[in-house]
């Protein structure tokens, strides 16, 4: 599947600027003056950075400052360079494969059959566009989204954005840890209860720190192993289910949406953009030693990151497709379709497909465990960057990992103890957590689109008018879709005048802050172009 990336097309038409990275000073958000700073200068300061210089992977043989090979042509494609750049996109893609996404897949398949596969495809394309903007920001500035938000916005707005990012991360982490604990419970035949699985999963941050000591590439190799485990498990399930190839192709190529499947459709799109993942990708791309002051280096890095991220999301799409079609084949049109959730999916699969060479219940458990473990570790990774970037903390990594993990693990253990014996209650909890994720999406997307559109931040690598229009349309679509999810959820779950009044006040404040972010971005763009 070839995906056209319009983001890089603006580069060939861009003119060389005097300085690639004229960033705002920390005081400019409060009406102060402006200074011109480079990423190299930033590294010499005491501010937080995603990676120390010694931690970065050296990519030898990148193009010269002009981005040419001496004869005016772009440097030829190199498989060796692609291999050296491969890693950040696959870590990013794990957010497309976390337990929350898998639950959305299985519910879409059971309720809507294969009819929503086309939406899964285009949601993945939209996710790729957003993630490539995040990567573009990180490569071109040498800084990640949380750091730039700290400089871009007044302190009060920056703190609100930080709180929202942390809430999104906690919500995602609870789902991921619960998913991993469910897998441990399945694989132990129920001997290890949900709360104990949460405690076991909580220890993965220390394993993550252990791997980090051996370098970025070792950590990326471990995540590649987990993705391969997911691919193997869900491919095995796909083979056991033997779904119809014709139905699968029709589902991908023919758009179809009915009133009975609208909730599943909204869930598919809502699971694609994970707020913490937008912050994460802008930091991950800085794990390669690239000089952001050299146009050729940035252009070539973006070229390889585009290829790598596209390949990673193609793999994630295929895995999600396999999960959806397995449950579509087994449960679409059955009385069990509306009752399937992450907690009881393994039991339903076992009852439907039986034992076979290796019981499908355990195949599902292995795939779910790989999804849960990989996503919780990347959540810890994202938490480090979010906390360090917004608050400019220069803490040791193990301290930041412990703090980030504690934010999610303590409430998760409480959740596990309370919901361990109730499948339906756990499904309701997941609905609330999905709503929490949906609420946070504008607070990652709007700052990202504002920053990548500003020449003051991006230099010649700011996105052009066409890409700006496209990305704002995608952002508006995602916000509207998630707004529908919120309204549908609150209309069915909220009871009582007092509680309803509190929710209305919160929604008004929420919408006011979104309007502030949009208007502030537009005002800055007009000011810079005038």
Short mmCIF file of C-alpha atoms in Angstrom, two decimals:
data_model
loop_
_atom_site.label_atom_id
_atom_site.label_comp_id
_atom_site.label_asym_id
_atom_site.label_seq_id
_atom_site.Cartn_x
_atom_site.Cartn_y
_atom_site.Cartn_z
CA UNK A 1 0.00 0.00 0.00
CA UNK A 2 1.64 3.25 -1.09
CA UNK A 3 0.75 6.32 0.92
CA UNK A 4 1.42 9.73 -0.60
CA UNK A 5 3.00 12.09 1.89
CA UNK A 6 2.27 15.71 0.95
CA UNK A 7 4.29 17.05 3.87
CA UNK A 8 7.65 16.67 2.15
CA UNK A 9 6.49 18.28 -1.10
CA UNK A 10 6.84 21.78 0.33
CA UNK A 11 10.57 21.29 0.90
CA UNK A 12 11.51 21.38 -2.76
CA UNK A 13 9.85 24.79 -3.08
CA UNK A 14 11.24 26.25 0.14
CA UNK A 15 13.96 28.89 0.06
CA UNK A 16 16.96 28.73 2.36
CA UNK A 17 16.44 30.84 5.48
CA UNK A 18 19.13 32.71 7.35
CA UNK A 19 18.55 30.50 10.36
CA UNK A 20 16.61 27.27 10.52
CA UNK A 21 15.61 27.49 14.13
CA UNK A 22 14.61 30.92 15.36
CA UNK A 23 12.64 29.88 18.43
CA UNK A 24 10.66 31.97 20.86
CA UNK A 25 12.30 32.86 24.09
CA UNK A 26 10.76 31.56 27.29
CA UNK A 27 9.44 35.05 28.03
CA UNK A 28 7.87 35.70 24.65
CA UNK A 29 4.66 33.96 25.69
CA UNK A 30 4.22 36.72 28.21
CA UNK A 31 4.81 39.63 25.91
CA UNK A 32 8.62 39.62 26.14
CA UNK A 33 11.12 40.11 23.37
CA UNK A 34 12.28 37.53 20.84
CA UNK A 35 15.66 35.90 20.51
CA UNK A 36 17.14 33.66 17.85
CA UNK A 37 18.32 30.35 19.20
CA UNK A 38 19.55 27.15 17.63
CA UNK A 39 19.16 23.58 18.81
CA UNK A 40 22.91 23.37 19.29
CA UNK A 41 22.76 26.32 21.64
CA UNK A 42 19.87 24.73 23.50
CA UNK A 43 21.92 21.61 24.15
CA UNK A 44 24.51 23.70 25.96
CA UNK A 45 21.93 25.05 28.38
CA UNK A 46 20.56 23.32 31.43
CA UNK A 47 17.11 22.73 29.91
CA UNK A 48 15.69 19.24 29.64
CA UNK A 49 16.45 17.34 26.43
CA UNK A 50 15.01 14.12 25.03
CA UNK A 51 18.36 12.37 24.68
CA UNK A 52 21.86 13.15 25.80
CA UNK A 53 24.43 13.40 23.02
CA UNK A 54 26.10 10.11 23.99
CA UNK A 55 22.75 8.27 23.82
CA UNK A 56 22.02 9.16 20.19
CA UNK A 57 22.54 6.80 17.27
CA UNK A 58 25.14 8.11 14.84
CA UNK A 59 23.93 8.07 11.24
CA UNK A 60 27.01 8.30 9.04
CA UNK A 61 26.91 9.42 5.43
CA UNK A 62 23.99 11.85 5.59
CA UNK A 63 23.91 14.51 2.89
CA UNK A 64 25.86 17.75 3.08
CA UNK A 65 24.43 21.07 4.19
CA UNK A 66 22.75 21.75 0.86
CA UNK A 67 21.12 18.34 0.73
CA UNK A 68 22.91 17.39 -2.51
CA UNK A 69 25.60 14.96 -3.59
CA UNK A 70 27.70 17.61 -5.27
CA UNK A 71 26.02 17.45 -8.68
CA UNK A 72 22.82 19.15 -7.53
CA UNK A 73 20.87 15.92 -7.13
CA UNK A 74 19.45 14.47 -3.96
CA UNK A 75 21.53 11.67 -2.40
CA UNK A 76 20.49 8.17 -3.53
CA UNK A 77 18.34 5.96 -1.36
CA UNK A 78 20.35 3.79 1.00
CA UNK A 79 19.04 0.67 2.72
CA UNK A 80 21.79 1.04 5.32
CA UNK A 81 20.61 4.55 6.22
CA UNK A 82 17.01 3.36 6.37
CA UNK A 83 18.08 0.63 8.79
CA UNK A 84 19.85 3.19 10.99
CA UNK A 85 16.76 5.41 11.04
CA UNK A 86 14.41 2.47 11.69
CA UNK A 87 13.07 2.34 15.23
CA UNK A 88 11.17 5.47 16.31
CA UNK A 89 8.27 4.80 13.92
CA UNK A 90 7.79 1.27 15.24
CA UNK A 91 7.79 2.48 18.85
CA UNK A 92 5.20 5.08 17.79
CA UNK A 93 3.08 2.41 16.06
CA UNK A 94 2.61 0.49 19.31
CA UNK A 95 -0.01 3.06 20.36
CA UNK A 96 -2.06 1.83 17.36
CA UNK A 97 -1.89 -1.71 18.79
CA UNK A 98 -2.53 -1.20 22.48
CA UNK A 99 -5.28 -3.14 24.33
CA UNK A 100 -7.73 -0.24 23.90
CA UNK A 101 -7.35 -0.44 20.11
CA UNK A 102 -7.69 -4.23 20.18
CA UNK A 103 -10.92 -3.91 22.12
CA UNK A 104 -12.20 -1.40 19.57
CA UNK A 105 -11.23 -3.84 16.79
CA UNK A 106 -12.99 -6.84 18.29
CA UNK A 107 -16.16 -4.88 19.08
CA UNK A 108 -16.23 -3.39 15.57
CA UNK A 109 -15.84 -6.85 14.04
CA UNK A 110 -18.45 -8.49 16.25
CA UNK A 111 -21.07 -5.74 15.77
CA UNK A 112 -20.34 -4.47 12.25
CA UNK A 113 -18.59 -7.41 10.59
CA UNK A 114 -16.10 -6.32 7.92
CA UNK A 115 -18.08 -3.22 6.94
CA UNK A 116 -15.83 -0.78 8.84
CA UNK A 117 -12.46 -1.95 7.52
CA UNK A 118 -12.38 0.97 5.07
CA UNK A 119 -12.67 3.34 8.03
CA UNK A 120 -9.85 1.53 9.83
CA UNK A 121 -7.68 2.08 6.74
CA UNK A 122 -8.38 5.81 6.43
CA UNK A 123 -8.13 6.34 10.18
CA UNK A 124 -4.63 4.84 9.99
CA UNK A 125 -3.79 7.20 7.10
CA UNK A 126 -4.96 10.17 9.20
CA UNK A 127 -2.88 8.88 12.09
CA UNK A 128 0.17 8.68 9.83
CA UNK A 129 -0.31 12.29 8.74
CA UNK A 130 -0.49 13.52 12.34
CA UNK A 131 2.49 11.44 13.45
CA UNK A 132 4.63 12.65 10.55
CA UNK A 133 3.90 16.24 11.60
CA UNK A 134 5.09 15.31 15.08
CA UNK A 135 8.26 13.76 13.65
CA UNK A 136 8.79 16.80 11.43
CA UNK A 137 8.61 19.09 14.45
CA UNK A 138 11.16 17.06 16.38
CA UNK A 139 13.65 16.71 13.53
CA UNK A 140 13.51 20.30 12.27
CA UNK A 141 13.75 21.96 15.68
CA UNK A 142 15.83 19.46 17.63
CA UNK A 143 13.24 19.71 20.41
CA UNK A 144 10.04 17.86 21.22
CA UNK A 145 6.45 19.04 21.50
CA UNK A 146 6.31 19.34 25.29
CA UNK A 147 9.44 21.52 25.36
CA UNK A 148 8.11 23.82 22.66
CA UNK A 149 4.73 24.13 24.39
CA UNK A 150 6.58 25.32 27.49
CA UNK A 151 8.08 28.18 25.45
CA UNK A 152 5.11 28.89 23.21
CA UNK A 153 2.32 29.37 25.73
CA UNK A 154 1.85 31.50 28.86
CA UNK A 155 2.56 29.63 32.07
CA UNK A 156 -1.10 29.11 32.98
CA UNK A 157 -1.92 27.65 29.56
CA UNK A 158 1.23 25.53 29.59
CA UNK A 159 0.26 24.05 32.95
CA UNK A 160 -3.24 23.25 31.71
CA UNK A 161 -1.75 21.49 28.68
CA UNK A 162 0.60 19.54 30.95
CA UNK A 163 -2.24 18.41 33.24
CA UNK A 164 -4.30 17.34 30.21
CA UNK A 165 -1.36 15.40 28.77
CA UNK A 166 -0.80 13.65 32.10
CA UNK A 167 -4.49 12.75 32.38
CA UNK A 168 -4.45 11.31 28.86
CA UNK A 169 -1.35 9.31 29.71
CA UNK A 170 -2.86 7.97 32.94
CA UNK A 171 -6.06 6.95 31.14
CA UNK A 172 -4.13 5.17 28.40
CA UNK A 173 -1.84 3.52 30.94
CA UNK A 174 -4.75 2.15 32.97
CA UNK A 175 -6.19 0.51 29.86
CA UNK A 176 -2.80 -0.87 28.84
CA UNK A 177 -1.96 -2.23 32.28
CA UNK A 178 -5.42 -3.77 32.69
CA UNK A 179 -5.06 -5.36 29.23
CA UNK A 180 -1.71 -6.84 30.20
CA UNK A 181 -3.12 -8.06 33.53
CA UNK A 182 -6.03 -9.74 31.71
CA UNK A 183 -3.52 -11.52 29.46
CA UNK A 184 -1.54 -12.73 32.50
CA UNK A 185 -4.77 -13.99 34.07
CA UNK A 186 -5.62 -15.89 30.84
CA UNK A 187 -2.16 -17.44 30.49
CA UNK A 188 -2.08 -18.46 34.17
CA UNK A 189 -5.53 -20.09 33.84
CA UNK A 190 -6.93 -17.66 36.39
CA UNK A 191 -4.36 -18.41 39.09
CA UNK A 192 -3.00 -14.86 38.97
CA UNK A 193 -5.80 -12.38 39.72
CA UNK A 194 -6.16 -9.06 37.97
CA UNK A 195 -4.58 -7.01 40.77
CA UNK A 196 -1.50 -9.26 40.86
CA UNK A 197 -1.17 -8.93 37.08
CA UNK A 198 -1.20 -5.16 37.53
CA UNK A 199 1.65 -5.39 40.04
CA UNK A 200 3.65 -7.62 37.69
CA UNK A 201 3.07 -5.22 34.81
CA UNK A 202 4.09 -2.27 36.99
CA UNK A 203 7.58 -3.69 37.26
CA UNK A 204 8.15 -3.34 33.51
CA UNK A 205 9.43 0.22 33.98
CA UNK A 206 12.50 -1.21 35.72
CA UNK A 207 13.04 -3.64 32.85
CA UNK A 208 12.68 -0.67 30.52
CA UNK A 209 15.40 1.18 32.43
CA UNK A 210 17.59 -1.91 32.32
CA UNK A 211 17.26 -2.08 28.52
CA UNK A 212 17.93 1.64 28.18
CA UNK A 213 21.35 1.15 29.75
CA UNK A 214 22.32 -0.94 26.74
CA UNK A 215 21.40 1.78 24.24
CA UNK A 216 18.51 2.94 22.10
CA UNK A 217 18.95 0.24 19.47
CA UNK A 218 18.63 -2.58 22.02
CA UNK A 219 15.41 -1.06 23.31
CA UNK A 220 14.05 -0.73 19.77
CA UNK A 221 14.97 -4.36 19.06
CA UNK A 222 12.97 -5.46 22.11
CA UNK A 223 9.91 -3.57 20.89
CA UNK A 224 10.34 -5.09 17.43
CA UNK A 225 10.22 -8.52 19.10
CA UNK A 226 6.95 -7.63 20.84
CA UNK A 227 5.41 -6.36 17.59
CA UNK A 228 6.52 -9.58 15.86
CA UNK A 229 4.85 -11.57 18.67
CA UNK A 230 1.59 -9.68 18.11
CA UNK A 231 1.84 -10.20 14.36
CA UNK A 232 2.46 -13.94 14.81
CA UNK A 233 -0.37 -14.42 17.34
CA UNK A 234 -3.05 -12.54 15.43
CA UNK A 235 -1.97 -14.03 12.10
CA UNK A 236 -2.39 -17.48 13.68
CA UNK A 237 -5.90 -16.50 14.83
CA UNK A 238 -6.67 -15.18 11.35
CA UNK A 239 -5.62 -18.53 9.89
CA UNK A 240 -7.78 -20.42 12.39
CA UNK A 241 -10.85 -18.27 11.62
CA UNK A 242 -10.49 -18.52 7.80
CA UNK A 243 -12.51 -15.37 7.01
CA UNK A 244 -13.85 -14.66 3.53
CA UNK A 245 -11.32 -12.87 1.32
CA UNK A 246 -14.12 -11.31 -0.73
CA UNK A 247 -15.82 -9.83 2.33
CA UNK A 248 -12.48 -8.53 3.53
CA UNK A 249 -11.72 -6.74 0.24
CA UNK A 250 -15.23 -5.31 -0.01
CA UNK A 251 -14.93 -4.04 3.57
CA UNK A 252 -11.67 -2.25 2.76
CA UNK A 253 -12.67 -0.79 -0.61
CA UNK A 254 -16.39 0.00 -0.23
CA UNK A 255 -17.35 2.68 2.35
CA UNK A 256 -20.40 1.63 4.30
CA UNK A 257 -21.83 3.07 7.49
CA UNK A 258 -25.14 2.27 9.17
CA UNK A 259 -27.00 3.73 12.12
CA UNK A 260 -26.35 0.57 14.14
CA UNK A 261 -22.58 0.74 13.63
CA UNK A 262 -21.98 4.47 14.18
CA UNK A 263 -20.72 3.93 17.74
CA UNK A 264 -18.14 1.37 16.59
CA UNK A 265 -17.11 3.68 13.73
CA UNK A 266 -16.52 6.55 16.14
CA UNK A 267 -14.54 4.21 18.38
CA UNK A 268 -12.24 3.18 15.53
CA UNK A 269 -11.37 6.77 14.65
CA UNK A 270 -11.14 7.83 18.28
CA UNK A 271 -8.55 5.15 19.05
CA UNK A 272 -6.20 6.23 16.27
CA UNK A 273 -4.85 9.49 17.69
CA UNK A 274 -3.46 8.94 21.18
CA UNK A 275 -2.53 12.30 22.72
CA UNK A 276 0.59 11.01 24.48
CA UNK A 277 1.77 9.42 21.23
CA UNK A 278 1.86 12.82 19.50
CA UNK A 279 4.24 14.05 22.21
CA UNK A 280 6.22 10.80 22.12
CA UNK A 281 7.04 10.70 18.40
CA UNK A 282 8.47 14.24 18.36
CA UNK A 283 10.97 13.08 21.01
CA UNK A 284 11.75 9.62 19.62
CA UNK A 285 13.07 11.01 16.32
CA UNK A 286 15.76 12.87 18.23
CA UNK A 287 17.43 9.57 19.12
CA UNK A 288 19.44 9.94 15.87
CA UNK A 289 22.34 12.38 15.78
CA UNK A 290 21.16 14.86 13.14
CA UNK A 291 22.20 18.50 12.90
CA UNK A 292 18.93 20.47 12.67
CA UNK A 293 20.88 23.51 11.46
CA UNK A 294 21.74 21.72 8.20
CA UNK A 295 18.89 21.62 5.73
CA UNK A 296 20.18 18.50 3.98
CA UNK A 297 20.39 16.54 7.21
CA UNK A 298 16.80 17.41 8.13
CA UNK A 299 15.47 16.64 4.64
CA UNK A 300 17.14 13.26 4.54
CA UNK A 301 16.05 12.34 8.08
CA UNK A 302 12.44 13.23 7.23
CA UNK A 303 12.66 11.15 4.07
CA UNK A 304 13.72 8.01 5.95
CA UNK A 305 11.39 8.62 8.88
CA UNK A 306 8.50 8.89 6.42
CA UNK A 307 9.34 5.52 4.89
CA UNK A 308 9.87 3.90 8.28
CA UNK A 309 6.69 5.28 9.87
CA UNK A 310 4.62 4.32 6.83
CA UNK A 311 5.94 0.74 6.98
CA UNK A 312 5.26 0.57 10.72
CA UNK A 313 1.66 1.75 10.37
CA UNK A 314 1.03 -0.61 7.44
CA UNK A 315 2.00 -3.46 9.78
CA UNK A 316 -0.21 -2.07 12.56
CA UNK A 317 -3.12 -1.76 10.10
CA UNK A 318 -2.74 -5.39 9.05
CA UNK A 319 -2.67 -6.56 12.68
CA UNK A 320 -5.79 -4.51 13.52
CA UNK A 321 -7.46 -5.84 10.37
CA UNK A 322 -6.74 -9.44 11.43
CA UNK A 323 -8.28 -8.90 14.87
CA UNK A 324 -11.38 -7.25 13.39
CA UNK A 325 -11.96 -9.97 10.79
CA UNK A 326 -11.45 -12.82 13.30
CA UNK A 327 -14.26 -11.49 15.49
CA UNK A 328 -16.36 -10.57 12.44
CA UNK A 329 -16.12 -14.15 11.20
CA UNK A 330 -16.94 -15.68 14.56
CA UNK A 331 -19.51 -13.37 16.12
CA UNK A 332 -21.07 -10.98 13.59
CA UNK A 333 -24.83 -11.44 13.67
CA UNK A 334 -24.77 -13.61 16.81
CA UNK A 335 -26.41 -12.89 20.15
CA UNK A 336 -22.98 -12.69 21.79
CA UNK A 337 -21.85 -9.79 19.58
CA UNK A 338 -22.93 -7.01 21.94
CA UNK A 339 -21.44 -8.66 25.03
CA UNK A 340 -17.84 -9.19 23.89
CA UNK A 341 -15.16 -7.13 25.62
CA UNK A 342 -11.48 -7.45 26.36
CA UNK A 343 -12.09 -9.43 29.56
CA UNK A 344 -14.24 -12.21 28.03
CA UNK A 345 -12.97 -12.21 24.42
CA UNK A 346 -10.64 -15.17 25.03
CA UNK A 347 -13.44 -17.31 26.44
CA UNK A 348 -15.69 -16.52 23.47
CA UNK A 349 -12.88 -17.36 21.04
CA UNK A 350 -12.24 -20.67 22.79
CA UNK A 351 -15.92 -21.60 22.71
CA UNK A 352 -16.17 -20.69 19.01
CA UNK A 353 -12.97 -22.13 17.57
CA UNK A 354 -12.06 -24.82 20.10
CA UNK A 355 -8.60 -26.09 20.97
CA UNK A 356 -6.80 -26.93 17.74
CA UNK A 357 -3.04 -27.53 17.68
CA UNK A 358 -2.63 -24.85 20.33
CA UNK A 359 -5.71 -23.45 22.13
CA UNK A 360 -6.74 -20.15 20.56
CA UNK A 361 -7.41 -18.79 24.05
CA UNK A 362 -3.66 -18.81 24.74
CA UNK A 363 -2.79 -17.46 21.31
CA UNK A 364 -5.06 -14.51 22.10
CA UNK A 365 -3.48 -14.20 25.55
CA UNK A 366 0.05 -14.10 24.13
CA UNK A 367 -0.86 -11.41 21.60
CA UNK A 368 -2.70 -9.36 24.24
CA UNK A 369 0.24 -9.66 26.64
CA UNK A 370 2.66 -8.40 23.97
CA UNK A 371 0.32 -5.50 23.22
CA UNK A 372 -0.10 -4.63 26.90
CA UNK A 373 3.56 -4.87 27.84
CA UNK A 374 4.84 -2.91 24.84
CA UNK A 375 2.28 -0.13 25.25
CA UNK A 376 2.85 0.27 28.99
CA UNK A 377 6.60 0.66 28.46
CA UNK A 378 6.11 3.23 25.70
CA UNK A 379 3.66 4.98 28.02
CA UNK A 380 6.41 5.23 30.63
CA UNK A 381 8.72 6.54 27.91
CA UNK A 382 6.18 9.18 26.86
CA UNK A 383 5.63 10.16 30.49
CA UNK A 384 9.33 10.96 30.87
CA UNK A 385 9.27 13.33 27.91
CA UNK A 386 5.97 14.97 28.88
CA UNK A 387 6.98 15.66 32.47
CA UNK A 388 10.52 16.71 31.62
CA UNK A 389 9.49 18.87 28.69
CA UNK A 390 6.63 20.79 30.29
CA UNK A 391 8.28 21.27 33.69
CA UNK A 392 11.93 21.43 32.49
CA UNK A 393 12.94 18.78 34.99
CA UNK A 394 16.49 17.49 35.01
CA UNK A 395 15.73 14.40 37.06
CA UNK A 396 17.40 11.04 36.63
CA UNK A 397 15.49 8.74 34.30
CA UNK A 398 14.70 6.15 36.96
CA UNK A 399 13.12 8.83 39.15
CA UNK A 400 10.97 10.13 36.28
CA UNK A 401 10.00 6.56 35.34
CA UNK A 402 9.01 5.80 38.93
CA UNK A 403 6.92 8.98 39.21
CA UNK A 404 5.25 8.40 35.83
CA UNK A 405 4.51 4.77 36.66
CA UNK A 406 3.11 5.65 40.10
CA UNK A 407 0.61 8.09 38.60
CA UNK A 408 -1.07 5.22 36.74
CA UNK A 409 -0.33 2.10 38.78
CA UNK A 410 -1.90 3.19 42.08
CA UNK A 411 -5.34 3.96 40.55
CA UNK A 412 -5.02 0.86 38.34
CA UNK A 413 -4.56 -1.45 41.33
CA UNK A 414 -7.66 0.08 42.90
CA UNK A 415 -9.53 -0.46 39.63
CA UNK A 416 -8.34 -4.07 39.39
CA UNK A 417 -9.44 -4.87 42.95
CA UNK A 418 -12.85 -3.30 42.37
CA UNK A 419 -13.60 -4.67 38.88
CA UNK A 420 -11.89 -8.08 39.01
CA UNK A 421 -15.15 -10.05 39.28
CA UNK A 422 -17.29 -7.99 36.90
CA UNK A 423 -16.85 -8.08 33.12
CA UNK A 424 -19.61 -5.54 32.51
CA UNK A 425 -18.19 -3.09 35.05
CA UNK A 426 -14.78 -3.36 33.39
CA UNK A 427 -16.33 -2.57 30.01
CA UNK A 428 -18.00 0.54 31.50
CA UNK A 429 -14.63 1.60 32.92
CA UNK A 430 -13.08 1.24 29.46
CA UNK A 431 -15.82 3.46 28.03
CA UNK A 432 -14.99 6.16 30.58
CA UNK A 433 -11.28 5.85 29.77
CA UNK A 434 -12.02 6.15 26.05
CA UNK A 435 -13.95 9.34 26.80
CA UNK A 436 -10.97 10.64 28.77
CA UNK A 437 -8.70 10.01 25.77
CA UNK A 438 -11.14 11.74 23.43
CA UNK A 439 -11.29 14.81 25.67
CA UNK A 440 -7.52 15.26 25.49
CA UNK A 441 -7.04 15.01 21.71
CA UNK A 442 -7.40 18.77 20.93
CA UNK A 443 -4.72 19.61 23.52
CA UNK A 444 -2.11 17.67 21.58
CA UNK A 445 -3.31 18.34 18.02
CA UNK A 446 -3.87 22.09 18.16
CA UNK A 447 -0.43 22.97 19.64
CA UNK A 448 1.21 20.60 17.13
CA UNK A 449 -0.51 22.18 14.12
CA UNK A 450 0.17 25.68 15.44
CA UNK A 451 3.89 25.01 15.86
CA UNK A 452 4.54 23.22 12.55
CA UNK A 453 2.83 26.10 10.72
CA UNK A 454 5.13 28.77 12.19
CA UNK A 455 8.27 29.85 10.33
CA UNK A 456 9.58 31.29 13.59
CA UNK A 457 9.77 27.72 14.94
CA UNK A 458 10.22 25.58 11.82
CA UNK A 459 12.20 27.85 9.48
CA UNK A 460 12.02 26.56 5.91
CA UNK A 461 10.42 23.33 7.14
CA UNK A 462 7.12 24.87 8.15
CA UNK A 463 4.21 23.22 6.36
CA UNK A 464 2.69 25.04 3.38
CA UNK A 465 -0.89 26.32 2.99
CA UNK A 466 -2.15 23.13 1.31
CA UNK A 467 -0.85 20.84 4.03
CA UNK A 468 -2.05 23.28 6.69
CA UNK A 469 -5.57 23.17 5.28
CA UNK A 470 -5.50 19.37 5.03
CA UNK A 471 -4.23 18.87 8.56
CA UNK A 472 -6.70 21.32 10.10
CA UNK A 473 -9.53 19.52 8.29
CA UNK A 474 -8.29 16.21 9.72
CA UNK A 475 -7.99 17.77 13.18
CA UNK A 476 -11.49 19.25 12.96
CA UNK A 477 -12.86 15.88 11.82
CA UNK A 478 -11.22 14.07 14.72
CA UNK A 479 -12.45 16.65 17.23
CA UNK A 480 -16.02 16.49 15.84
CA UNK A 481 -16.04 12.68 15.85
CA UNK A 482 -14.78 12.55 19.42
CA UNK A 483 -17.28 15.28 20.34
CA UNK A 484 -20.02 12.98 19.10
CA UNK A 485 -18.63 10.19 21.26
CA UNK A 486 -18.66 12.49 24.29
CA UNK A 487 -22.25 13.64 23.71
CA UNK A 488 -23.46 10.09 23.15
CA UNK A 489 -21.72 8.87 26.27
CA UNK A 490 -22.83 11.69 28.57
CA UNK A 491 -26.43 11.57 27.33
CA UNK A 492 -26.66 7.90 28.29
CA UNK A 493 -24.56 7.90 31.48
CA UNK A 494 -25.15 11.22 33.22
CA UNK A 495 -28.06 11.28 35.69
CA UNK A 496 -29.17 13.97 38.13
CA UNK A 497 -29.50 17.75 37.89
CA UNK A 498 -26.49 18.57 40.08
CA UNK A 499 -24.12 16.22 38.30
CA UNK A 500 -25.44 17.36 34.93
CA UNK A 501 -24.92 21.03 35.85
CA UNK A 502 -21.31 20.36 36.90
CA UNK A 503 -20.65 18.56 33.61
CA UNK A 504 -22.10 21.49 31.63
CA UNK A 505 -19.81 23.96 33.43
CA UNK A 506 -16.80 21.75 32.75
CA UNK A 507 -17.73 21.42 29.07
CA UNK A 508 -18.05 25.22 28.72
CA UNK A 509 -14.58 25.72 30.25
CA UNK A 510 -13.22 22.94 28.04
CA UNK A 511 -14.60 24.50 24.85
CA UNK A 512 -13.37 27.95 25.88
CA UNK A 513 -9.80 26.66 26.23
CA UNK A 514 -9.96 24.98 22.82
CA UNK A 515 -11.16 28.26 21.26
CA UNK A 516 -8.30 30.07 23.04
CA UNK A 517 -5.72 27.65 21.59
CA UNK A 518 -7.10 28.00 18.05
CA UNK A 519 -7.40 31.81 18.16
CA UNK A 520 -3.96 32.22 19.69
CA UNK A 521 -2.43 30.11 16.93
CA UNK A 522 -4.21 32.09 14.21
CA UNK A 523 -3.25 35.41 15.79
CA UNK A 524 0.42 34.42 15.91
CA UNK A 525 0.34 33.23 12.30
CA UNK A 526 -1.17 36.52 11.12
CA UNK A 527 1.37 38.50 13.14
CA UNK A 528 4.32 36.58 11.72
CA UNK A 529 3.19 36.93 8.10
CA UNK A 530 2.33 40.64 8.34
#
